[in-house]
Coordinates of C-alpha atoms in Angstrom, one line a residue:
M1 CA -5.9 -55.1 33.3
K2 CA -6.9 -56.6 29.9
I3 CA -7.1 -53.4 28.2
R4 CA -3.6 -52.5 29.7
A5 CA -2.2 -55.8 28.6
D6 CA -3.6 -55.1 24.9
I7 CA -2.2 -51.8 24.7
V8 CA 1.3 -52.7 25.8
A9 CA 1.2 -55.6 23.4
G10 CA 0.2 -53.3 20.8
L11 CA 3.0 -51.0 21.3
A12 CA 5.6 -53.7 21.4
V13 CA 4.2 -55.3 18.2
A14 CA 4.1 -51.8 16.4
G15 CA 8.0 -51.7 16.7
L16 CA 8.2 -54.8 14.9
M17 CA 5.7 -54.0 12.2
L18 CA 7.5 -50.8 10.9
P19 CA 10.9 -52.6 10.1
E20 CA 9.0 -55.8 8.9
A21 CA 7.1 -53.7 6.4
V22 CA 10.4 -51.8 5.2
A23 CA 11.8 -55.2 4.8
Y24 CA 8.9 -56.8 3.0
A25 CA 8.4 -53.9 0.6
G26 CA 12.3 -54.3 -0.3
I27 CA 11.7 -57.9 -1.2
A28 CA 8.8 -57.0 -3.5
G29 CA 10.6 -54.0 -5.2
M30 CA 8.1 -51.7 -3.8
A31 CA 8.3 -48.2 -1.8
P32 CA 8.0 -48.8 1.8
G33 CA 4.9 -47.0 2.1
H34 CA 3.0 -49.6 0.1
A35 CA 3.7 -52.3 3.0
V36 CA 3.1 -49.6 5.8
L37 CA -0.2 -48.6 4.5
A38 CA -1.2 -52.4 4.0
A39 CA -0.1 -53.0 7.8
L40 CA -2.3 -50.1 9.1
V41 CA -5.3 -50.9 7.1
G42 CA -5.1 -54.7 7.2
T43 CA -4.7 -54.8 10.9
L44 CA -7.5 -52.3 11.6
V45 CA -10.0 -54.2 9.2
Y46 CA -9.1 -57.6 10.7
A47 CA -9.4 -56.3 14.3
L48 CA -13.0 -55.3 13.5
V49 CA -14.1 -58.5 11.5
G50 CA -11.7 -61.3 12.5
R51 CA -11.7 -63.6 15.4
S52 CA -8.1 -64.4 16.3
R53 CA -7.0 -62.3 19.1
F54 CA -3.2 -62.7 18.2
A55 CA -3.3 -62.2 14.3
I56 CA -1.6 -59.3 13.1
V57 CA -2.6 -59.0 9.3
S58 CA 0.0 -57.1 7.3
A59 CA 2.5 -57.9 4.5
T60 CA 4.4 -61.1 4.7
S61 CA 7.6 -62.3 3.3
S62 CA 6.2 -65.2 1.2
S63 CA 3.4 -63.0 -0.7
A64 CA 6.3 -60.4 -1.1
A65 CA 8.4 -62.8 -2.9
I66 CA 5.5 -63.8 -5.2
L67 CA 4.8 -60.2 -5.8
A68 CA 8.4 -59.7 -6.5
A69 CA 8.5 -62.0 -9.6
S70 CA 5.3 -60.8 -10.9
L71 CA 6.1 -57.1 -10.7
A72 CA 9.6 -57.6 -12.2
A73 CA 7.8 -58.6 -15.4
V74 CA 5.2 -55.7 -15.5
P75 CA 6.2 -53.2 -18.5
G76 CA 5.9 -49.4 -18.1
G77 CA 6.7 -47.3 -15.2
E78 CA 5.4 -46.7 -11.5
G79 CA 1.9 -46.1 -12.8
M80 CA 1.7 -49.6 -14.3
R81 CA 3.2 -51.2 -11.4
A82 CA 0.7 -49.4 -9.1
L83 CA -2.4 -50.6 -11.1
F84 CA -1.0 -54.1 -11.1
L85 CA -0.5 -54.2 -7.5
M86 CA -4.1 -52.8 -6.8
M87 CA -5.6 -55.3 -9.2
A88 CA -3.8 -58.4 -7.9
V89 CA -4.4 -57.5 -4.3
A90 CA -8.2 -56.7 -4.9
L91 CA -8.6 -60.0 -6.9
A92 CA -6.9 -62.1 -4.2
G93 CA -9.3 -60.4 -1.7
L94 CA -12.3 -61.2 -3.7
L95 CA -11.2 -64.8 -4.0
F96 CA -11.3 -64.9 -0.2
L97 CA -14.7 -63.5 -0.1
L98 CA -15.9 -66.0 -2.9
A99 CA -14.6 -68.8 -0.7
W100 CA -16.5 -67.3 2.4
A101 CA -19.8 -67.0 0.1
F102 CA -19.8 -70.4 -1.0
R103 CA -18.9 -71.8 2.4
L104 CA -15.6 -73.1 1.4
G105 CA -14.1 -72.7 4.8
G106 CA -14.2 -76.2 5.8
L107 CA -11.4 -76.6 3.2
T108 CA -9.1 -75.6 6.0
G109 CA -10.1 -78.8 7.8
F110 CA -7.8 -80.5 5.5
I111 CA -5.1 -78.9 7.3
S112 CA -4.5 -81.4 10.0
H113 CA -2.9 -80.3 13.4
P114 CA 0.3 -82.2 12.7
V115 CA 0.6 -80.3 9.5
L116 CA 0.0 -77.1 11.2
R117 CA 2.7 -77.9 13.8
G118 CA 5.2 -79.0 11.1
F119 CA 4.3 -76.0 9.0
A120 CA 4.8 -73.5 12.0
F121 CA 8.0 -75.1 13.1
G122 CA 9.5 -75.1 9.4
L123 CA 8.4 -71.5 8.9
A124 CA 9.9 -70.4 12.1
I125 CA 13.2 -71.8 11.2
T126 CA 12.9 -70.3 7.9
I127 CA 12.4 -66.8 9.2
S128 CA 15.0 -67.1 12.1
V129 CA 17.7 -68.2 9.5
K130 CA 16.7 -65.2 7.2
Q131 CA 17.5 -63.0 10.2
L132 CA 21.1 -64.3 10.9
P133 CA 22.8 -62.0 8.1
V134 CA 21.4 -59.2 10.0
L135 CA 22.3 -60.4 13.5
A136 CA 25.9 -61.1 12.5
G137 CA 26.3 -57.8 10.4
V138 CA 27.2 -59.7 7.0
H139 CA 25.8 -59.6 3.6
A140 CA 24.0 -62.7 2.5
P141 CA 22.3 -63.3 -1.1
S142 CA 18.9 -63.6 -1.4
G143 CA 17.8 -67.1 -2.2
S144 CA 16.6 -70.2 -0.5
L145 CA 16.8 -71.0 3.2
F146 CA 20.0 -73.2 2.6
D147 CA 21.9 -70.4 0.5
T148 CA 21.4 -67.9 3.1
G149 CA 22.6 -70.5 5.9
F150 CA 25.5 -71.5 4.0
A151 CA 26.5 -67.9 3.2
V152 CA 26.5 -67.0 6.9
L153 CA 28.5 -70.0 7.9
R154 CA 31.0 -69.2 5.2
A155 CA 31.3 -65.6 6.4
V156 CA 32.0 -66.7 10.0
P157 CA 35.5 -64.9 9.8
H158 CA 33.9 -61.7 8.9
W159 CA 31.2 -61.5 11.2
H160 CA 30.8 -58.0 12.6
V161 CA 31.6 -58.2 16.4
P162 CA 29.6 -55.2 17.5
S163 CA 26.4 -56.2 15.5
L164 CA 26.7 -59.6 17.0
A165 CA 27.1 -58.3 20.3
V166 CA 24.2 -55.9 20.1
G167 CA 21.9 -58.5 18.5
L168 CA 22.7 -61.2 21.1
A169 CA 22.4 -58.8 23.9
A170 CA 19.0 -57.8 22.6
L171 CA 17.9 -61.4 22.3
A172 CA 19.2 -62.4 25.7
T173 CA 17.4 -59.5 27.3
L174 CA 14.2 -60.6 25.5
L175 CA 14.4 -64.1 26.7
V176 CA 14.9 -63.0 30.2
L177 CA 12.3 -60.6 30.4
R178 CA 9.8 -63.3 29.0
R179 CA 9.5 -64.7 32.6
W180 CA 7.4 -61.6 33.4
P181 CA 4.5 -61.7 31.1
G182 CA 3.3 -58.3 32.2
V183 CA 6.6 -56.6 30.9
P184 CA 6.5 -55.1 27.5
A185 CA 9.8 -56.8 26.5
A186 CA 9.8 -56.1 22.9
L187 CA 9.1 -52.5 23.6
I188 CA 11.7 -52.1 26.3
V189 CA 14.4 -53.6 23.9
L190 CA 13.5 -51.4 20.9
V191 CA 13.6 -48.2 23.0
S192 CA 17.0 -49.1 24.8
G193 CA 18.3 -50.0 21.2
V194 CA 17.5 -46.4 20.0
A195 CA 19.0 -45.0 23.0
A196 CA 22.1 -47.0 22.8
S197 CA 22.4 -46.3 19.2
G198 CA 22.3 -42.4 19.9
L199 CA 24.3 -42.5 22.9
L200 CA 27.0 -45.0 21.9
E201 CA 27.2 -44.0 18.3
L202 CA 26.7 -47.5 17.0
Q203 CA 26.5 -46.5 13.6
A204 CA 30.0 -45.2 13.6
H205 CA 31.2 -48.4 14.9
G206 CA 29.7 -50.2 11.7
V207 CA 26.3 -51.3 13.1
A208 CA 23.8 -51.2 10.6
T209 CA 20.7 -49.0 11.5
V210 CA 17.3 -48.6 10.0
G211 CA 17.9 -45.2 8.6
H212 CA 15.9 -42.8 7.0
I213 CA 12.9 -44.2 5.1
A214 CA 10.3 -42.8 2.8
L215 CA 7.0 -44.2 3.9
M216 CA 4.3 -42.8 1.9
P217 CA 4.4 -44.1 -1.8
E218 CA 4.5 -41.7 -4.6
R219 CA 1.2 -41.2 -6.0
A220 CA 1.9 -42.1 -9.6
T221 CA -0.7 -41.6 -12.3
I222 CA -2.7 -44.9 -12.8
P223 CA -3.1 -45.6 -16.4
A224 CA -6.4 -46.8 -18.0
Y225 CA -7.6 -50.3 -17.3
S226 CA -6.8 -53.0 -19.7
P227 CA -8.2 -56.5 -20.0
A228 CA -4.7 -57.9 -20.6
M229 CA -3.6 -56.4 -17.3
L230 CA -6.5 -57.7 -15.5
L231 CA -5.8 -61.4 -16.9
E232 CA -2.2 -61.3 -15.7
A233 CA -3.1 -60.0 -12.4
A234 CA -5.7 -62.7 -12.0
Q235 CA -2.9 -65.3 -12.7
V236 CA -0.8 -63.8 -9.8
A237 CA -3.9 -63.4 -7.3
V238 CA -4.4 -67.2 -7.2
P239 CA -1.1 -68.1 -5.7
L240 CA -1.2 -64.9 -3.6
A241 CA -4.6 -66.1 -2.0
L242 CA -3.2 -69.6 -1.7
I243 CA 0.1 -68.5 0.1
L244 CA -1.8 -66.1 2.3
L245 CA -4.2 -68.6 3.1
A246 CA -1.7 -71.3 4.0
E247 CA 0.4 -68.9 6.1
S248 CA -2.5 -67.2 7.7
W249 CA -4.6 -70.1 8.7
G250 CA -1.4 -72.0 9.7
T251 CA -0.5 -69.1 12.0
M252 CA -3.9 -68.6 13.5
R253 CA -4.8 -72.1 14.1
T254 CA -1.3 -72.9 15.6
L255 CA -1.8 -69.9 18.1
A256 CA -5.4 -70.9 18.7
L257 CA -4.4 -74.5 19.5
R258 CA -1.9 -73.3 21.8
H259 CA -4.3 -71.2 23.9
G260 CA -7.5 -73.2 23.3
D261 CA -9.2 -70.6 21.2
L262 CA -11.9 -71.4 18.8
L263 CA -11.9 -70.0 15.2
D264 CA -14.6 -69.9 12.5
S265 CA -12.7 -70.6 9.3
G266 CA -15.7 -68.8 7.4
R267 CA -15.2 -65.7 9.3
E268 CA -11.3 -65.9 8.9
L269 CA -11.8 -66.0 5.0
R270 CA -14.3 -63.2 5.1
A271 CA -11.7 -61.1 7.4
L272 CA -8.8 -61.7 5.0
G273 CA -10.9 -60.7 2.0
L274 CA -11.9 -57.5 3.5
A275 CA -8.3 -56.7 4.5
N276 CA -7.1 -57.3 1.2
L277 CA -9.6 -55.3 -0.5
A278 CA -8.9 -52.4 2.1
S279 CA -5.3 -52.6 1.2
A280 CA -5.8 -52.5 -2.5
L281 CA -7.9 -49.3 -2.0
V282 CA -4.6 -47.7 -0.6
Q283 CA -2.4 -49.1 -3.1
G284 CA -0.9 -51.4 -0.2
M285 CA 0.6 -54.8 -0.5
P286 CA -1.2 -58.0 0.0
V287 CA -2.1 -59.0 3.6
G288 CA -2.2 -62.0 5.9
A289 CA -1.5 -63.1 9.3
G290 CA 2.4 -63.5 9.4
L291 CA 3.9 -65.9 11.9
S292 CA 6.6 -63.4 13.4
A293 CA 4.2 -60.5 14.0
S294 CA 1.5 -62.6 15.4
A295 CA 3.8 -64.7 17.6
A296 CA 5.1 -61.2 18.8
N297 CA 1.6 -60.3 19.7
E298 CA 1.2 -63.7 21.6
A299 CA 4.4 -63.3 23.3
S300 CA 3.7 -59.6 24.5
G301 CA 0.6 -60.9 26.4
A302 CA -2.4 -59.7 24.0
R303 CA -5.7 -60.7 25.3
S304 CA -8.0 -59.5 22.7
R305 CA -8.3 -57.9 19.1
L306 CA -7.9 -54.7 20.8
A307 CA -4.1 -55.4 20.8
G308 CA -4.0 -55.4 16.9
T309 CA -5.7 -52.1 17.0
A310 CA -3.4 -50.5 19.4
A311 CA -0.6 -51.8 17.0
A312 CA -2.1 -50.1 14.2
L313 CA -2.5 -46.8 15.6
A314 CA 0.9 -46.9 17.4
L315 CA 2.4 -47.8 13.8
G316 CA 0.5 -44.7 12.6
A317 CA 1.9 -42.6 15.4
L318 CA 5.4 -44.0 14.5
V319 CA 5.0 -42.9 11.0
L320 CA 3.8 -39.3 11.8
F321 CA 6.0 -38.4 14.9
A322 CA 8.9 -40.8 15.7
M323 CA 10.6 -41.6 12.3
P324 CA 13.8 -39.6 13.2
L325 CA 14.0 -42.0 16.4
V326 CA 13.2 -45.0 14.3
A327 CA 16.1 -44.3 11.9
L328 CA 18.5 -44.7 14.9
L329 CA 17.0 -48.3 15.5
P330 CA 19.9 -51.0 15.1
Q331 CA 19.1 -53.6 12.6
P332 CA 20.6 -56.4 14.6
V333 CA 18.0 -55.5 17.7
L334 CA 15.1 -55.9 15.1
A335 CA 16.4 -59.4 14.2
A336 CA 16.6 -60.3 17.7
V337 CA 13.0 -59.3 18.2
V338 CA 12.0 -61.5 15.2
I339 CA 13.8 -64.4 16.4
A340 CA 12.5 -64.1 20.0
A341 CA 8.9 -63.8 18.8
L342 CA 9.6 -67.2 17.2
T343 CA 10.9 -69.2 20.0
H344 CA 7.5 -70.6 20.9
S345 CA 7.2 -72.1 17.4
L346 CA 10.7 -73.4 17.4
D347 CA 9.9 -75.6 20.2
P348 CA 10.2 -79.1 18.9
R349 CA 8.1 -80.8 21.8
P350 CA 4.6 -80.9 19.9
I351 CA 6.3 -82.8 17.2
L352 CA 8.3 -85.0 19.5
R353 CA 4.9 -85.9 21.1
L354 CA 3.4 -87.4 17.9
W355 CA 6.4 -89.7 17.9
G356 CA 5.5 -90.8 21.4
L357 CA 1.9 -91.5 20.2
N358 CA 3.3 -93.1 17.0
R359 CA 0.6 -91.1 15.1
D360 CA 1.1 -88.7 12.2
Q361 CA 4.9 -88.0 13.1
Y362 CA 5.8 -88.4 9.5
I363 CA 3.2 -86.1 8.2
A364 CA 4.5 -83.2 10.7
L365 CA 8.0 -84.1 9.8
A366 CA 7.1 -83.8 6.0
A367 CA 5.4 -80.3 6.7
A368 CA 8.4 -79.0 8.4
L369 CA 10.9 -80.4 5.6
G370 CA 8.4 -79.2 3.0
V371 CA 8.5 -75.6 3.9
L372 CA 12.2 -75.8 4.5
V373 CA 13.0 -77.3 1.0
L374 CA 10.1 -76.2 -1.2
G375 CA 9.0 -73.0 0.4
V376 CA 5.8 -72.2 2.2
L377 CA 3.1 -72.8 -0.3
D378 CA 4.6 -75.9 -2.0
G379 CA 5.6 -77.3 1.4
M380 CA 2.2 -76.7 2.8
L381 CA 0.4 -78.4 -0.2
C382 CA 2.9 -81.4 -0.1
A383 CA 2.0 -81.8 3.5
I384 CA -1.6 -81.6 2.9
L385 CA -1.5 -84.2 0.0
L386 CA 0.7 -86.4 2.3
S387 CA -2.0 -86.0 5.0
L388 CA -4.8 -87.1 2.6
A389 CA -2.9 -90.0 1.3
A390 CA -2.3 -91.2 4.8
L391 CA -6.1 -91.1 5.4
V392 CA -6.9 -93.0 2.3
Q393 CA -4.2 -95.6 3.2
R394 CA -5.5 -95.6 6.8
F395 CA -9.3 -96.3 5.6
G396 CA -8.2 -98.3 2.5
N397 CA -6.4 -101.1 4.8
A398 CA -8.9 -100.9 7.8
R399 CA -9.1 -104.0 10.1
L400 CA -11.9 -106.4 10.0
A401 CA -13.1 -107.3 13.4
R402 CA -15.0 -110.6 14.5
L403 CA -17.4 -109.7 17.2
G404 CA -18.5 -111.8 20.3
R405 CA -21.0 -111.2 23.0
L406 CA -20.1 -110.1 26.6
G407 CA -21.8 -112.4 28.9
E408 CA -25.5 -112.2 28.6
S409 CA -25.7 -108.8 27.6
H410 CA -26.5 -106.9 24.4
D411 CA -22.9 -105.7 23.9
F412 CA -21.0 -107.1 21.1
V413 CA -17.1 -106.3 21.0
D414 CA -14.0 -107.2 19.2
A415 CA -13.4 -110.8 20.1
Y416 CA -9.7 -110.7 19.6
R417 CA -9.3 -107.6 22.0
H418 CA -11.6 -108.8 24.6
H419 CA -11.0 -112.4 25.6
D420 CA -14.1 -112.8 27.9
A421 CA -16.1 -112.0 24.6
V422 CA -18.0 -115.3 23.1
M423 CA -18.3 -115.9 19.6
L424 CA -21.7 -117.2 18.8
A425 CA -22.0 -120.7 17.3
G426 CA -23.0 -120.8 13.5
I427 CA -23.1 -117.1 13.4
A428 CA -20.1 -114.8 12.4
I429 CA -20.4 -111.3 13.2
W430 CA -17.9 -108.8 11.3
R431 CA -17.4 -105.2 11.5
P432 CA -15.4 -103.3 9.3
A433 CA -13.3 -100.8 11.2
A434 CA -13.6 -97.8 8.8
P435 CA -16.2 -96.5 6.5
L436 CA -16.9 -98.3 3.6
F437 CA -16.1 -96.3 0.2
F438 CA -14.7 -96.9 -3.2
A439 CA -11.2 -97.4 -2.0
N440 CA -11.8 -100.4 0.8
A441 CA -15.3 -101.6 0.1
E442 CA -14.6 -104.5 -2.4
R443 CA -11.5 -105.7 -0.3
M444 CA -13.4 -105.6 2.7
F445 CA -16.3 -107.7 1.5
A446 CA -13.9 -110.2 -0.4
E447 CA -12.0 -110.6 3.1
I448 CA -15.4 -111.3 5.0
A449 CA -16.3 -113.8 2.2
R450 CA -12.9 -115.6 2.4
R451 CA -13.0 -115.7 6.4
T452 CA -16.6 -116.9 6.4
L453 CA -16.3 -119.6 3.8
A454 CA -13.2 -120.8 5.5
E455 CA -15.6 -122.0 8.4
P456 CA -17.9 -124.7 7.1
D457 CA -20.0 -124.9 10.2
L458 CA -21.3 -121.3 9.8
R459 CA -25.1 -120.7 8.6
A460 CA -25.5 -117.0 8.8
V461 CA -23.5 -113.7 8.6
V462 CA -23.9 -110.4 10.3
I463 CA -22.2 -107.3 8.9
S464 CA -22.1 -104.3 11.3
L465 CA -22.1 -101.1 9.4
E466 CA -21.9 -98.9 12.3
E467 CA -18.7 -96.9 10.9
S468 CA -20.6 -96.3 7.7
I469 CA -23.0 -93.2 8.2
D470 CA -23.2 -93.1 4.2
I471 CA -21.7 -95.1 1.3
D472 CA -21.1 -94.3 -2.2
S473 CA -22.0 -96.2 -5.3
T474 CA -18.9 -98.4 -5.5
A475 CA -19.5 -99.5 -1.8
L476 CA -23.2 -100.2 -2.6
D477 CA -22.5 -102.3 -5.7
A478 CA -19.9 -104.2 -3.5
L479 CA -22.5 -105.0 -0.8
L480 CA -25.0 -106.2 -3.2
E481 CA -22.5 -108.5 -5.0
F482 CA -21.5 -109.9 -1.6
D483 CA -25.2 -110.6 -0.5
R484 CA -26.0 -112.2 -3.6
G485 CA -22.7 -114.5 -3.5
M486 CA -23.4 -115.3 0.2
G487 CA -27.0 -116.2 -0.6
A488 CA -25.8 -118.5 -3.5
K489 CA -23.6 -120.3 -1.1
G490 CA -26.7 -121.0 1.1
L491 CA -25.7 -118.5 3.8
R492 CA -28.2 -116.1 5.3
V493 CA -26.9 -112.5 5.6
H494 CA -28.2 -109.8 8.1
Y495 CA -26.9 -106.2 8.6
A496 CA -26.8 -104.5 11.8
R497 CA -26.3 -100.9 12.8
V498 CA -27.6 -99.6 9.3
H499 CA -27.8 -95.9 9.3
D500 CA -30.9 -94.3 7.7
R501 CA -29.1 -92.7 4.8
V502 CA -27.6 -96.3 3.9
R503 CA -31.2 -97.6 4.1
D504 CA -32.5 -94.6 1.6
L505 CA -29.8 -95.8 -0.8
L506 CA -30.7 -99.3 -0.6
H507 CA -34.5 -98.3 -1.0
A508 CA -33.3 -96.4 -4.1
A509 CA -31.3 -99.3 -5.5
G510 CA -34.4 -101.5 -5.2
A511 CA -32.6 -103.9 -2.7
Q512 CA -35.7 -104.4 -0.5
G513 CA -34.6 -107.7 0.5
V514 CA -31.6 -106.2 2.1
V515 CA -33.5 -103.6 3.9
E516 CA -35.7 -106.2 5.4
R517 CA -32.8 -107.9 6.7
S518 CA -31.1 -104.8 8.0
D519 CA -31.4 -103.9 12.1
Y520 CA -30.5 -101.0 14.2
S521 CA -28.2 -103.1 16.4
V522 CA -26.3 -106.1 16.5
A523 CA -28.4 -107.8 19.1
D524 CA -31.4 -107.5 17.2
A525 CA -29.9 -109.2 14.1
V526 CA -28.4 -111.9 16.3
R527 CA -32.0 -112.3 17.8
R528 CA -33.8 -112.8 14.4
L529 CA -31.3 -115.1 13.2
E530 CA -31.6 -117.2 16.3
R531 CA -35.2 -117.5 16.1

């Protein structure tokens, strides 16, 4: 059953990969064959070395847009453009492999779950809106998301009713068939679209079809290598790699979170690198895990990476044997398949849940708005920076807890949250509620000193450093200055829950006196002071 489900999913996704490849090649200003070959080798290579069971690695709309601006400025004929394409894609692949070799996969950890949810939501809206002109049978100028949306709204009186009817019927069928996961809804709709196009002569009624397309790129003579061309390709490879990483990791991680799957970021970097190198060898476009095809793979019931292999093989079979039938496929049906594949990501409930938790909701919202307003790459970078800023703000303004003892036990808890906790006479026990580092250490110790000196009956202070596994030099200096200041006021200071790495740093700084007054538990520090 698992193999059957993967094969069915692969067949369904292949029907989406072909028209998507044609569309993305058009965005980049390349022959469709460059995108088709990229989809074939990219999906096969990823299925061999990747881990996500849903990822379909092929040309993406965002990378195609970056490539379009770069190829337009390349002087010379088709041969120069082909050379530039090969070099840019190969360099992007090498950047992924370098990131894997230097173990930079952990950088993906800076893309938090709220950022991923907002990113997927914004990207799904962007792709869906881009499909509206096709669904309505009107022309919309290429541009931003809002340009496309406004153009479609202005063209309401000119919407093509037969195209809209075909597209909405396909979309409704897809949503209804989704109730039965074992049914290959996308494949059924695509085959039905081809049959309806031939039997009802939809093209004669003005419904646009895919039409005949030349799939294999012309093998232009590749000119000699030049360092100048390599430098220009390198300048494009960096944003290409960034956009592919943002879109691919956002897509793979979102789908993995939805199903509880585990991903290894290092392995994904290696897989994307090898897939792009393979694409460069066949003069293919840059490849990544696009949201629409990957979401369609998920919606079709994929169980393993065998679905990607089946999709690539089915795409190859379409190219070799079924092109006359593919030419009859109505474009509104393709738009409906893309939109239906994104309905899971258009669900706002994961973001609304953050509002209920009152945590990170603005980060998710910023990620979604960033993608909508700034584009995929800039929107993702903006959301990541906002996420880091929120982290620094949270740690930089951490709470300071006053601890008390629970009964006669060795447990010390926040006395303001646990009313049965008793604060000790003559001893103040403080616990910073965040790791100490350069942004909060001086403020935190200054606050401890202020509160301690405000109580003239205190004779000793205990600082619990349980949150600080390690500290930087700024936090070290703040701790030592605080220790000297308290000593000058006649107060004895002990430190509790001091981790070994902090002890090592204190030894290196020559603060032996502080080390001697450091304990592994609050109870031990209190016991020493009470003696």
